[in-house]
Coordinates of C-alpha atoms in Angstrom, one line a residue:
X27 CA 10.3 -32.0 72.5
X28 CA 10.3 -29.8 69.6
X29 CA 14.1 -31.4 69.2
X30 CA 12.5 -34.7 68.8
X31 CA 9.8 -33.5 66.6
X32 CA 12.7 -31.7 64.1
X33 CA 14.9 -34.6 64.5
X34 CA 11.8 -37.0 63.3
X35 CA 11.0 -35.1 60.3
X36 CA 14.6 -35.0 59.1
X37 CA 14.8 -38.8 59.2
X38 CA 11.7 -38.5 57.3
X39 CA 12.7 -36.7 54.7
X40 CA 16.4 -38.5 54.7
X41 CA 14.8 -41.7 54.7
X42 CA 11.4 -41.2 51.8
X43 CA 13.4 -38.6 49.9
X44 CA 16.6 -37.6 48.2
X45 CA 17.0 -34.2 49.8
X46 CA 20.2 -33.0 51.1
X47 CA 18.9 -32.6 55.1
X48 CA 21.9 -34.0 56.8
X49 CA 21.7 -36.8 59.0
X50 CA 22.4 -37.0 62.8
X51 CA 22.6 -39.3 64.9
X52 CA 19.1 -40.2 66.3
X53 CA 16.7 -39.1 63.4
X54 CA 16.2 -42.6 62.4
X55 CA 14.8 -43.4 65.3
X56 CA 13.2 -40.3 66.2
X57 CA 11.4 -41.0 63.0
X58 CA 10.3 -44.3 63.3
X59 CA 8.5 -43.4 66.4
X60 CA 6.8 -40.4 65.7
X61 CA 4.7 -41.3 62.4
X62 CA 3.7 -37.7 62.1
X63 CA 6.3 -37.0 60.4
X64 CA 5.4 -38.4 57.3
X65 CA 2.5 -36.5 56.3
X66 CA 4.9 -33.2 56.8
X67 CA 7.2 -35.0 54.1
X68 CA 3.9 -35.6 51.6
X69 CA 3.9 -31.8 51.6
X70 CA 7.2 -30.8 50.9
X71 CA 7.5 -33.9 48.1
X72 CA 4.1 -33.3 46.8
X73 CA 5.1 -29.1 46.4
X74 CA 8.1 -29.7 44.9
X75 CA 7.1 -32.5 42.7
X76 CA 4.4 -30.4 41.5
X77 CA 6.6 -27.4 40.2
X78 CA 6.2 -28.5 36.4
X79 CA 2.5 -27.7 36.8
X80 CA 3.0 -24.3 37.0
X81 CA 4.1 -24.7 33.5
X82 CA 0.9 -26.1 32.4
X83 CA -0.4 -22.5 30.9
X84 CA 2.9 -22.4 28.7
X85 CA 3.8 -26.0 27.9
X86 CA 2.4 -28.8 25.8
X87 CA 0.4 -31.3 28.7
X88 CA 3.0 -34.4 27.1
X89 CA 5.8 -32.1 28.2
X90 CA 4.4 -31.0 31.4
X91 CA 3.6 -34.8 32.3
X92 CA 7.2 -35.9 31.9
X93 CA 8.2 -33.2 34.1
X94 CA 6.1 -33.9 36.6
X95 CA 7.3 -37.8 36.6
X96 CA 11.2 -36.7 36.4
X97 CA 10.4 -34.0 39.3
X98 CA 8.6 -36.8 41.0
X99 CA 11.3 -39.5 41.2
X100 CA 14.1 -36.7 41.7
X101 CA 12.3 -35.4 44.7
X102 CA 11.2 -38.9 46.4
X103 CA 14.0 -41.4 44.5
X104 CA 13.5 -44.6 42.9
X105 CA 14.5 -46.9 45.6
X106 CA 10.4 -47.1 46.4
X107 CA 10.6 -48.8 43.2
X108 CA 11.6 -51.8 44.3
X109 CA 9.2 -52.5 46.2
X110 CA 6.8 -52.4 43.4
X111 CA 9.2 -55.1 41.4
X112 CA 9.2 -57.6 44.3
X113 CA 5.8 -57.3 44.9
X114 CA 5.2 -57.4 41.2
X115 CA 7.2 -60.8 41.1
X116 CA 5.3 -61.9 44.1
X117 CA 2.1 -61.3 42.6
X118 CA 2.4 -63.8 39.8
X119 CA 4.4 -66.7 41.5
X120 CA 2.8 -69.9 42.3
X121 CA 2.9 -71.3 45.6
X122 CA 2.2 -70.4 49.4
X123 CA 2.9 -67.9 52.1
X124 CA 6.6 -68.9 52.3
X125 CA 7.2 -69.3 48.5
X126 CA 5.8 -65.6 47.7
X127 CA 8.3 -64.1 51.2
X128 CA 11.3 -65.9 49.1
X129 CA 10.5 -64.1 46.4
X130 CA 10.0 -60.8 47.7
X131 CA 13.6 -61.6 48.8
X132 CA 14.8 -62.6 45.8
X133 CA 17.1 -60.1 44.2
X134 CA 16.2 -61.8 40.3
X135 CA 13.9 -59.3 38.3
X136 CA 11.3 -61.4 36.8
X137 CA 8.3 -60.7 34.3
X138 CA 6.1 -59.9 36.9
X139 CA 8.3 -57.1 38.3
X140 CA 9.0 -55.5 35.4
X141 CA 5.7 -55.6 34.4
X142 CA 4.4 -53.5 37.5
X143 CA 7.2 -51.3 37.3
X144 CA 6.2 -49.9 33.9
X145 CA 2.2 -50.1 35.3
X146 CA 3.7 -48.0 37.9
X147 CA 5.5 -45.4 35.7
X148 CA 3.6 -45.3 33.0
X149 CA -0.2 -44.4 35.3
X150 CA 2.0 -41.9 37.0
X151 CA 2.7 -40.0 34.0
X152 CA -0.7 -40.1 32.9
X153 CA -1.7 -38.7 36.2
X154 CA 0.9 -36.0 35.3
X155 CA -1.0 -35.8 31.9
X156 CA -3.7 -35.4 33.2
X157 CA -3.3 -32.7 36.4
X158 CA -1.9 -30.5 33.5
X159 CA -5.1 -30.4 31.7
X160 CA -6.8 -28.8 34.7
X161 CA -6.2 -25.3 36.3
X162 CA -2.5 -25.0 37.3
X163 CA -3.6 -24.1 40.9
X164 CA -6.2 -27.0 41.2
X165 CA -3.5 -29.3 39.5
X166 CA -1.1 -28.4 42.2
X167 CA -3.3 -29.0 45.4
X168 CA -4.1 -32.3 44.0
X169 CA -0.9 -33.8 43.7
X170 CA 0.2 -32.0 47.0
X171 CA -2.9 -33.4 48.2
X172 CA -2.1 -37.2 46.4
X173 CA 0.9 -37.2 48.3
X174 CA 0.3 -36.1 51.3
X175 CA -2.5 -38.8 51.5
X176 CA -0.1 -41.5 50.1
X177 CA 2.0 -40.5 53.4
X178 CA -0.8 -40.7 55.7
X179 CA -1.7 -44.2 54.4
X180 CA 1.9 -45.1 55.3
X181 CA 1.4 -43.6 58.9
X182 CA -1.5 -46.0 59.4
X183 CA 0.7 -48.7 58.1
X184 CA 3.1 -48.1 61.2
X185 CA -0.2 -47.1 63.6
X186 CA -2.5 -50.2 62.7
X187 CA 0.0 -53.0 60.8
X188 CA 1.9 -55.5 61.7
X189 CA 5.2 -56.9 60.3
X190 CA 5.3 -60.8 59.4
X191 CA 8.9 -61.0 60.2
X192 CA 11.8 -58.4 61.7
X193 CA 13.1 -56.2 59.4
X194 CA 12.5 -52.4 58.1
X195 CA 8.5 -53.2 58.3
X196 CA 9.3 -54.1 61.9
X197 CA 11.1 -51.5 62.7
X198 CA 7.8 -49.0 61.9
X199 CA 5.1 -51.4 63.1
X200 CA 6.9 -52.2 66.6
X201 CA 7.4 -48.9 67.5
X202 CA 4.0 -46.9 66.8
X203 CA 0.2 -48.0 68.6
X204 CA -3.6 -47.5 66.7
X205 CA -3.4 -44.2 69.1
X206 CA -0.4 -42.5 67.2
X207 CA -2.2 -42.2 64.2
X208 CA -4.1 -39.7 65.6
X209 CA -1.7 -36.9 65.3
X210 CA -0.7 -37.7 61.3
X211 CA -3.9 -37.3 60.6
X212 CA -4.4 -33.8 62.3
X213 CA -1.4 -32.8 60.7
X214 CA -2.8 -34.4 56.9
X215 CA -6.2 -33.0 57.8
X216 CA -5.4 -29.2 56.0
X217 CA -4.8 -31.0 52.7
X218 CA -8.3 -31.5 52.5
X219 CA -9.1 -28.0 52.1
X220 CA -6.6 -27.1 49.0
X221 CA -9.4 -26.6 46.5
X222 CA -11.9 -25.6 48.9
X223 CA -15.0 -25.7 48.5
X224 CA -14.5 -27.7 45.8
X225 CA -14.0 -31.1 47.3
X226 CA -11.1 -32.7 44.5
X227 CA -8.3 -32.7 47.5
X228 CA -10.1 -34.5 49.9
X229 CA -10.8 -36.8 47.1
X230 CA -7.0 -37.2 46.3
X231 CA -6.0 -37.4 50.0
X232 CA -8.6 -40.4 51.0
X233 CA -7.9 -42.1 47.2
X234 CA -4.1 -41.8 48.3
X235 CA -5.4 -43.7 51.5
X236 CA -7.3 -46.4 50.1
X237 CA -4.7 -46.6 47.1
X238 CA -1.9 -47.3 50.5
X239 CA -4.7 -50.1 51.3
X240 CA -4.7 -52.6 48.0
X241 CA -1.1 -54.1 49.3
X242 CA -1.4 -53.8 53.0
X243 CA -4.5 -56.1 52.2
X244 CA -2.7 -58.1 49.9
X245 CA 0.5 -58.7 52.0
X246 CA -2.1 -59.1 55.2
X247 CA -3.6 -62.0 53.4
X248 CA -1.0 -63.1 51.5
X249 CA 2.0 -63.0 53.2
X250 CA 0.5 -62.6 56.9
X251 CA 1.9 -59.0 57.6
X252 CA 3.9 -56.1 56.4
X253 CA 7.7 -55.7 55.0
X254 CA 9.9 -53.1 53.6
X255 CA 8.9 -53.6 50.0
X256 CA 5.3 -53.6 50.4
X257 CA 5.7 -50.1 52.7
X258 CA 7.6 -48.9 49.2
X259 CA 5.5 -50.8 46.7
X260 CA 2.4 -48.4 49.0
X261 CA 4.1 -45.1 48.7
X262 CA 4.2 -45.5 44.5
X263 CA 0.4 -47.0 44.7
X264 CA -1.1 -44.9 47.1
X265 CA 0.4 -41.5 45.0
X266 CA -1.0 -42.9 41.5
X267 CA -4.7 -43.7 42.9
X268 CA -4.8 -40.5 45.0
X269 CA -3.5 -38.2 41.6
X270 CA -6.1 -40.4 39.5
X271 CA -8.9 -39.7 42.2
X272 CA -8.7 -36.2 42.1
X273 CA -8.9 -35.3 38.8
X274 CA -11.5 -37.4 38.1
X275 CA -13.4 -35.6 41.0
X276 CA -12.5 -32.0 39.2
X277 CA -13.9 -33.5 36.3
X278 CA -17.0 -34.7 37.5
X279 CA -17.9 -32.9 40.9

């Protein structure tokens, strides 16, 4: 069992991030069917990503800010990305349910893509602006928090979604029930407390979640279930709203 469990969060990490685990055969699959593991991933992304903070005492915030966006896409990569360019395209297209799945499966960049790729980067480095004008430690729990949140919201994705035709979406939605999501959000649940009592991480981990929310309920309405882009297009829009939700709750709470 604990083979399985191991095996699962090395796909994980193989799969949502670009660090060196290895692969063996299995892990993809152990993965896909144990949706736990991605809210042990948010943790080890979200502390890694967050090292520039720590600089926050010492550095101008601008400089902090860019570190925190390279640090960000070095830990998770960019091919999330892509997601949020074909769902940017999809957004602003004319036409039905089938016209909007062509385009998601277009491979042409169009206006609308590139314009919700630079939404994307540019709110995550103001989210990085902002975390370093709060106290390095608070700073840090948040985005841990943002993106472990982002992963749980990807969990209930697999747990409660459903795919609109077979593919990578598929592969998540068929293989995890409403029940799994139980254990991803025991595992998430410690997030919650990184700035006890102060409640800006719980903030940042159910912003994350309802941030993972605006394109599942697009692409539920839209395009009548779940793909592979819009599970990537979530990852980068979950991460911003959750960042953005919690420091606005350390400023105002």
């Amino acid at each position: 069992m604990i083979r399985h469990h191991l095996a699962a969060v090395r796909g994980a990490l193989g799969f949502l991030t670009r660090l060196p685990v290895g692969y063996r055969d299995g892990d993809w699959d152990a993965f896909r069917s144990r949706p736990a593991a991605f809210p042990v991933v948010g943790y080890v992304a979200g502390a890694l990503a967050a090292v520039p903070l720590l600089a926050a005492d010492v550095l101008p915030a601008a400089t902090v800010a860019v570190g925190y966006l390279l640090a960000t896409y070095a830990v998770v990569g960019i091919h999330h990305l892509d997601g949020v360019a074909d769902l940017g395209d999809a957004l602003v297209v004319h036409g039905d349910t089938e016209r909007r799945r062509e385009v998601l499966k277009d491979t042409t960049t169009g206006v609308g893509a590139l314009l919700a790729v630079s939404v994307v980067v540019a709110a995550l480095a103001l989210a990085g602006l902002a975390l370093a004008g709060l106290p390095v430690l608070a700073a840090v729990a948040i985005a841990v928090a943002a993106e472990v949140g982002t992963k749980l919201g990807l969990a209930a994705m697999c747990c409660f979604g459903h795919a609109n035709h077979e593919g990578m979406g598929q592969q998540f939605t068929a293989a995890s029930r409403p029940v799994s999501f139980v254990v991803p959000a025991v595992v998430a649940l410690p997030a919650v407390a990184l700035t006890w009592p102060h409640p800006a991480s719980a903030v940042a981990l159910a912003g994350a979640v309802a941030g993972i929310g605006l394109p599942w309920y697009w692409a539920s309405r839209q395009l009548g279930g779940l793909n592979g882009d819009i599970f990537g297009a979530a990852n980068e829009i979950g991460r911003i709203v959750g960042v953005h939700a919690g420091v606005i709750a350390w400023t105002l709470l």
